[in-house]
């Protein structure tokens, strides 16, 4: 009988601690999320620019969308919409071809 009671106690003790842990991790996640997320909502700069009907490969802004190594930065980081991201990749590839932008690597 004594053992059974102990077991019950253990179960009761374990249950709340796991819940606490989960709460703590979600809180940490929220904290982490807040730290790394600015309140500003990213807007596609090409959508904002009403005069820009298509993305030119000579556009100096293309440099913003390429890393130091020459990689194209994903739209989730730049906030570019999917339609313009597609145009952007084409423009960057064209710019690379005429040596306005570097290919990946040094
Ligand atoms: Zn856009």
CSV table of C-alpha atoms and ligand atoms in Angstrom, one decimal:
chain,number,residue,atom,x,y,z
A,1,UNK,CA,0.0,0.0,0.0
A,2,UNK,CA,2.8,2.4,0.9
A,3,UNK,CA,4.4,1.9,-2.5
A,4,UNK,CA,1.2,2.7,-4.3
A,5,UNK,CA,0.8,6.0,-2.5
A,6,UNK,CA,4.3,6.9,-3.3
A,7,UNK,CA,3.7,6.2,-7.0
A,8,UNK,CA,0.7,8.5,-7.0
A,9,UNK,CA,2.7,11.2,-5.4
A,10,UNK,CA,5.4,10.9,-7.9
A,11,UNK,CA,3.0,11.0,-10.8
A,12,UNK,CA,1.4,14.1,-9.3
A,13,UNK,CA,4.8,15.7,-8.9
A,14,UNK,CA,5.9,14.9,-12.4
A,15,UNK,CA,2.8,16.2,-14.1
A,16,UNK,CA,3.0,19.9,-13.1
A,17,UNK,CA,6.7,20.1,-13.7
A,18,UNK,CA,6.4,19.1,-17.3
A,19,UNK,CA,3.6,21.6,-17.8
A,20,UNK,CA,5.8,24.3,-16.2
A,21,UNK,CA,8.6,23.3,-18.6
A,22,UNK,CA,6.4,23.6,-21.6
A,23,UNK,CA,5.2,26.9,-20.5
A,24,UNK,CA,8.7,28.0,-19.9
A,25,UNK,CA,9.8,26.9,-23.4
A,26,UNK,CA,6.9,28.6,-25.1
A,27,UNK,CA,7.6,31.8,-23.1
A,28,UNK,CA,11.3,31.5,-24.2
A,29,UNK,CA,10.2,31.0,-27.8
A,30,UNK,CA,8.0,34.1,-27.6
A,31,UNK,CA,10.9,36.0,-26.1
A,32,UNK,CA,13.2,34.8,-28.8
A,33,UNK,CA,10.7,35.6,-31.4
A,34,UNK,CA,10.2,39.1,-30.0
A,35,UNK,CA,13.9,39.8,-29.9
A,36,UNK,CA,14.5,38.7,-33.5
A,37,UNK,CA,11.4,40.1,-35.0
A,38,UNK,CA,11.0,43.8,-35.6
A,39,UNK,CA,7.5,45.2,-35.3
A,40,UNK,CA,7.8,46.7,-38.8
A,41,UNK,CA,6.1,44.5,-41.4
A,42,UNK,CA,8.4,43.9,-44.3
A,43,UNK,CA,7.0,45.3,-47.5
A,44,UNK,CA,8.1,44.4,-51.0
A,45,UNK,CA,10.1,47.4,-52.2
A,46,UNK,CA,9.1,46.8,-55.8
A,47,UNK,CA,5.4,46.8,-54.9
A,48,UNK,CA,5.9,50.0,-53.0
A,49,UNK,CA,7.5,51.6,-56.0
A,50,UNK,CA,4.6,52.4,-58.3
A,51,UNK,CA,6.8,53.5,-61.2
A,52,UNK,CA,8.6,50.2,-61.3
A,53,UNK,CA,6.6,48.0,-63.7
A,54,UNK,CA,9.4,45.4,-64.1
A,55,UNK,CA,12.7,44.8,-62.4
A,56,UNK,CA,15.6,46.0,-64.5
A,57,UNK,CA,18.8,44.1,-64.5
A,58,UNK,CA,20.6,47.4,-64.4
A,59,UNK,CA,18.8,48.4,-61.2
A,60,UNK,CA,21.3,49.4,-58.5
A,61,UNK,CA,18.9,48.0,-55.8
A,62,UNK,CA,19.7,44.5,-57.0
A,63,UNK,CA,22.8,44.6,-54.8
A,64,UNK,CA,20.6,44.7,-51.7
A,65,UNK,CA,19.2,41.3,-52.6
A,66,UNK,CA,22.6,39.5,-53.0
A,67,UNK,CA,24.9,38.4,-50.2
A,68,UNK,CA,28.6,39.2,-50.1
A,69,UNK,CA,29.2,35.8,-51.6
A,70,UNK,CA,26.8,36.6,-54.5
A,71,UNK,CA,23.9,34.4,-53.3
A,72,UNK,CA,20.4,35.7,-53.8
A,73,UNK,CA,18.8,36.4,-50.4
A,74,UNK,CA,15.5,34.5,-49.9
A,75,UNK,CA,12.3,36.6,-50.0
A,76,UNK,CA,11.4,35.7,-46.4
A,77,UNK,CA,14.4,37.8,-45.3
A,78,UNK,CA,13.9,40.7,-47.7
A,79,UNK,CA,10.1,40.8,-47.6
A,80,UNK,CA,9.9,40.7,-51.4
A,81,UNK,CA,6.6,39.3,-52.7
A,82,UNK,CA,6.7,36.0,-54.6
A,83,UNK,CA,5.9,37.7,-58.0
A,84,UNK,CA,8.7,40.2,-57.7
A,85,UNK,CA,11.1,37.6,-56.2
A,86,UNK,CA,10.7,35.6,-59.4
A,87,UNK,CA,11.4,38.7,-61.5
A,88,UNK,CA,14.3,39.6,-59.2
A,89,UNK,CA,16.0,36.3,-59.7
A,90,UNK,CA,15.8,36.7,-63.5
A,91,UNK,CA,17.2,40.2,-63.2
A,92,UNK,CA,20.0,39.1,-60.9
A,93,UNK,CA,21.0,36.3,-63.3
A,94,UNK,CA,21.0,38.7,-66.2
A,95,UNK,CA,23.1,41.2,-64.2
A,96,UNK,CA,25.6,38.4,-63.4
A,97,UNK,CA,25.9,37.5,-67.1
A,98,UNK,CA,27.0,41.1,-67.9
A,99,UNK,CA,29.2,41.1,-64.8
A,100,UNK,CA,27.2,43.7,-62.8
A,101,UNK,CA,26.8,41.2,-60.0
A,102,UNK,CA,29.2,38.5,-58.9
A,103,UNK,CA,28.5,34.8,-59.3
A,104,UNK,CA,28.7,32.9,-56.0
A,105,UNK,CA,32.2,32.6,-54.6
A,106,UNK,CA,35.1,35.1,-54.7
B,1,LIG,ZN1,6.2,42.9,-55.0
